[in-house]
């Protein structure tokens, strides 16, 4: 099969997934071994192991449906506190602080300011310096999303680095917002697609359609 398969799993399943499952797949004529592996450390909840039997867990439907947090923001927090390189904890106070600082305090105001400016300025050709900065961050993201060097924290930092680098040129707000839609798309697809569409982009955010 030409389909690439990727196995994401916790550190405690390394032997069973990388040896036993692969051996079975290699031994069976109709099975295909995994092409890539991404192994992560444990993520705890308020310092303790997730446990469905003790109801010490967070269900996605609950956090999305019973709190003001949209899925994009939850995903942003989880990516920023990724457990690829070390153990990570889902702390409710930490989550609230992150949302207040990064989403409400940083990203949302930047978006509102750029949207207001984009409505006042007619988009011209994207400046070469802006394109150079964008491509540099997209290359960083691409490396961070490769299986051997998987690092969601770098994907998140690229989003906020873009806002820092490109925060002063109001006449280029259209392109700044379009760049944000591209960089945020792997983590915040709903927001990115709405923003991309509002800016006149077709389909999903893609660098091939950036100048259209």
Short mmCIF file of C-alpha atoms in Angstrom, two decimals:
data_model
loop_
_atom_site.label_atom_id
_atom_site.label_comp_id
_atom_site.label_asym_id
_atom_site.label_seq_id
_atom_site.Cartn_x
_atom_site.Cartn_y
_atom_site.Cartn_z
CA UNK A 1 0.00 0.00 0.00
CA UNK A 2 1.30 3.51 -0.76
CA UNK A 3 -0.36 4.83 2.42
CA UNK A 4 2.13 5.96 5.09
CA UNK A 5 1.17 4.80 8.57
CA UNK A 6 2.35 6.52 11.74
CA UNK A 7 2.10 5.03 15.22
CA UNK A 8 1.83 7.55 18.08
CA UNK A 9 2.08 5.98 21.54
CA UNK A 10 3.33 6.43 25.09
CA UNK A 11 6.76 5.46 26.33
CA UNK A 12 5.40 2.46 28.26
CA UNK A 13 4.31 0.76 25.01
CA UNK A 14 7.67 1.01 23.24
CA UNK A 15 8.51 -2.71 23.25
CA UNK A 16 5.04 -3.96 22.34
CA UNK A 17 4.56 -1.45 19.53
CA UNK A 18 8.05 -1.28 18.03
CA UNK A 19 8.96 -4.96 18.35
CA UNK A 20 5.91 -7.20 18.75
CA UNK A 21 3.52 -5.39 16.40
CA UNK A 22 6.24 -4.83 13.80
CA UNK A 23 7.28 -8.49 13.97
CA UNK A 24 3.71 -9.64 13.43
CA UNK A 25 3.31 -7.31 10.49
CA UNK A 26 6.56 -8.48 8.90
CA UNK A 27 5.54 -12.11 9.38
CA UNK A 28 2.08 -11.68 7.86
CA UNK A 29 1.76 -11.48 4.10
CA UNK A 30 -1.26 -9.15 4.17
CA UNK A 31 -0.06 -6.78 6.92
CA UNK A 32 2.06 -3.70 6.46
CA UNK A 33 4.45 -2.56 9.22
CA UNK A 34 4.24 0.99 10.48
CA UNK A 35 6.36 3.44 8.50
CA UNK A 36 7.02 5.88 11.35
CA UNK A 37 6.84 6.08 15.13
CA UNK A 38 6.33 9.06 17.43
CA UNK A 39 6.87 8.23 21.09
CA UNK A 40 5.78 10.57 23.87
CA UNK A 41 6.18 10.75 27.63
CA UNK A 42 3.21 10.73 29.99
CA UNK A 43 0.81 13.61 30.47
CA UNK A 44 -0.71 13.80 33.94
CA UNK A 45 -3.81 15.65 35.12
CA UNK A 46 -3.22 17.91 38.11
CA UNK A 47 -0.09 15.89 38.91
CA UNK A 48 -1.79 12.48 38.84
CA UNK A 49 -2.21 9.77 36.23
CA UNK A 50 -5.29 10.02 34.03
CA UNK A 51 -7.78 7.43 35.28
CA UNK A 52 -11.18 6.85 33.72
CA UNK A 53 -12.11 4.42 36.50
CA UNK A 54 -11.63 7.17 39.10
CA UNK A 55 -13.19 9.79 36.80
CA UNK A 56 -9.85 11.61 36.95
CA UNK A 57 -9.86 12.54 33.29
CA UNK A 58 -10.94 15.20 30.84
CA UNK A 59 -13.24 14.14 28.03
CA UNK A 60 -12.90 16.16 24.83
CA UNK A 61 -16.67 16.52 24.47
CA UNK A 62 -16.89 17.98 27.98
CA UNK A 63 -14.12 20.53 27.70
CA UNK A 64 -15.41 21.69 24.32
CA UNK A 65 -19.13 21.47 25.05
CA UNK A 66 -19.28 22.59 28.70
CA UNK A 67 -16.65 25.35 28.80
CA UNK A 68 -16.09 28.50 26.71
CA UNK A 69 -12.95 26.99 25.18
CA UNK A 70 -13.15 26.21 21.44
CA UNK A 71 -11.32 23.14 20.17
CA UNK A 72 -8.66 25.31 18.49
CA UNK A 73 -7.65 26.89 21.81
CA UNK A 74 -7.56 23.57 23.66
CA UNK A 75 -5.36 22.16 20.90
CA UNK A 76 -3.10 25.22 21.11
CA UNK A 77 -2.63 24.68 24.84
CA UNK A 78 -1.96 20.96 24.48
CA UNK A 79 0.59 21.57 21.72
CA UNK A 80 2.32 24.25 23.78
CA UNK A 81 2.59 21.81 26.71
CA UNK A 82 3.52 18.83 24.53
CA UNK A 83 4.96 15.70 26.14
CA UNK A 84 7.27 14.64 23.32
CA UNK A 85 10.50 15.48 25.18
CA UNK A 86 9.47 15.25 28.84
CA UNK A 87 6.52 14.55 31.09
CA UNK A 88 3.79 17.18 30.90
CA UNK A 89 0.94 18.05 33.22
CA UNK A 90 -2.53 19.29 32.34
CA UNK A 91 -3.14 21.74 35.17
CA UNK A 92 -6.43 23.59 35.15
CA UNK A 93 -4.88 26.77 36.60
CA UNK A 94 -2.07 26.57 34.06
CA UNK A 95 -4.57 26.09 31.24
CA UNK A 96 -6.58 29.14 32.35
CA UNK A 97 -3.40 31.24 32.66
CA UNK A 98 -2.25 30.15 29.21
CA UNK A 99 -5.61 31.01 27.64
CA UNK A 100 -5.71 34.40 29.38
CA UNK A 101 -2.15 35.27 28.38
CA UNK A 102 -1.77 33.73 24.94
CA UNK A 103 -5.29 33.72 23.49
CA UNK A 104 -7.17 36.54 25.20
CA UNK A 105 -4.15 38.71 25.94
CA UNK A 106 -2.02 38.21 22.81
CA UNK A 107 -3.55 36.43 19.83
CA UNK A 108 -7.11 37.82 19.94
CA UNK A 109 -6.06 41.51 20.22
CA UNK A 110 -3.52 41.07 17.42
CA UNK A 111 -6.20 39.51 15.22
CA UNK A 112 -8.69 42.31 15.96
CA UNK A 113 -6.10 44.98 15.16
CA UNK A 114 -5.01 43.33 11.91
CA UNK A 115 -8.59 42.68 10.79
CA UNK A 116 -9.47 46.35 11.36
CA UNK A 117 -6.40 47.45 9.39
CA UNK A 118 -7.07 44.91 6.60
CA UNK A 119 -10.50 46.45 6.09
CA UNK A 120 -8.91 49.88 5.55
CA UNK A 121 -5.97 48.93 3.31
CA UNK A 122 -6.36 47.53 -0.20
CA UNK A 123 -3.98 44.54 -0.46
CA UNK A 124 -0.99 45.07 -2.73
CA UNK A 125 1.69 42.54 -3.60
CA UNK A 126 3.16 40.85 -0.54
CA UNK A 127 6.58 42.40 0.26
CA UNK A 128 9.62 40.16 -0.17
CA UNK A 129 10.73 40.62 3.45
CA UNK A 130 7.36 39.41 4.72
CA UNK A 131 7.48 36.42 2.37
CA UNK A 132 11.01 35.60 3.50
CA UNK A 133 9.99 35.63 7.16
CA UNK A 134 6.95 33.50 6.42
CA UNK A 135 8.91 30.89 4.46
CA UNK A 136 11.49 30.68 7.23
CA UNK A 137 8.80 29.92 9.80
CA UNK A 138 7.02 27.46 7.50
CA UNK A 139 10.29 25.57 7.04
CA UNK A 140 10.71 25.49 10.81
CA UNK A 141 7.19 24.12 11.18
CA UNK A 142 7.74 21.51 8.48
CA UNK A 143 10.80 20.22 10.34
CA UNK A 144 8.87 20.21 13.63
CA UNK A 145 6.12 18.09 12.07
CA UNK A 146 8.50 15.48 10.66
CA UNK A 147 8.18 12.22 12.55
CA UNK A 148 11.85 11.95 13.55
CA UNK A 149 11.91 15.52 14.91
CA UNK A 150 8.25 15.88 15.97
CA UNK A 151 7.88 18.95 18.20
CA UNK A 152 4.45 20.67 18.45
CA UNK A 153 5.95 23.33 20.75
CA UNK A 154 7.96 24.67 17.80
CA UNK A 155 4.78 24.83 15.73
CA UNK A 156 3.18 26.99 18.43
CA UNK A 157 6.23 29.22 18.84
CA UNK A 158 6.25 29.82 15.07
CA UNK A 159 2.73 31.25 15.29
CA UNK A 160 3.67 33.76 17.98
CA UNK A 161 7.03 34.57 16.37
CA UNK A 162 5.15 35.57 13.23
CA UNK A 163 3.04 38.01 15.21
CA UNK A 164 6.14 39.50 16.83
CA UNK A 165 8.10 39.89 13.60
CA UNK A 166 5.25 41.35 11.58
CA UNK A 167 3.39 43.58 14.03
CA UNK A 168 3.98 47.13 12.74
CA UNK A 169 3.07 47.37 9.06
CA UNK A 170 -0.67 48.02 8.91
CA UNK A 171 -0.66 48.37 5.13
CA UNK A 172 0.40 44.72 4.92
CA UNK A 173 -2.28 43.47 7.34
CA UNK A 174 -3.94 41.35 4.65
CA UNK A 175 -0.73 39.36 4.14
CA UNK A 176 0.03 39.22 7.85
CA UNK A 177 -3.35 37.65 8.48
CA UNK A 178 -2.95 35.26 5.57
CA UNK A 179 0.45 34.24 6.93
CA UNK A 180 -1.10 33.61 10.33
CA UNK A 181 -3.77 31.41 8.72
CA UNK A 182 -1.03 29.30 7.15
CA UNK A 183 1.08 28.99 10.30
CA UNK A 184 -1.84 28.35 12.65
CA UNK A 185 -3.56 25.82 10.38
CA UNK A 186 -1.88 22.67 11.81
CA UNK A 187 -2.98 23.61 15.35
CA UNK A 188 -6.03 25.85 14.88
CA UNK A 189 -7.72 24.69 11.66
CA UNK A 190 -11.18 26.16 12.33
CA UNK A 191 -9.90 29.68 12.96
CA UNK A 192 -7.40 29.45 10.09
CA UNK A 193 -9.99 28.35 7.53
CA UNK A 194 -12.43 31.09 8.56
CA UNK A 195 -9.67 33.69 8.36
CA UNK A 196 -8.39 32.38 5.02
CA UNK A 197 -11.89 32.46 3.54
CA UNK A 198 -12.56 35.98 4.88
CA UNK A 199 -9.38 37.15 3.14
CA UNK A 200 -10.63 35.75 -0.16
CA UNK A 201 -8.58 32.56 -0.15
CA UNK A 202 -9.98 29.45 -1.78
CA UNK A 203 -9.99 26.01 -0.21
CA UNK A 204 -7.81 25.30 2.79
CA UNK A 205 -4.81 27.51 3.69
CA UNK A 206 -1.91 26.57 1.38
CA UNK A 207 1.31 28.34 0.45
CA UNK A 208 0.63 27.59 -3.22
CA UNK A 209 -2.44 29.86 -3.04
CA UNK A 210 -0.95 32.51 -0.78
CA UNK A 211 -0.65 35.22 -3.43
CA UNK A 212 -4.09 34.72 -4.90
#
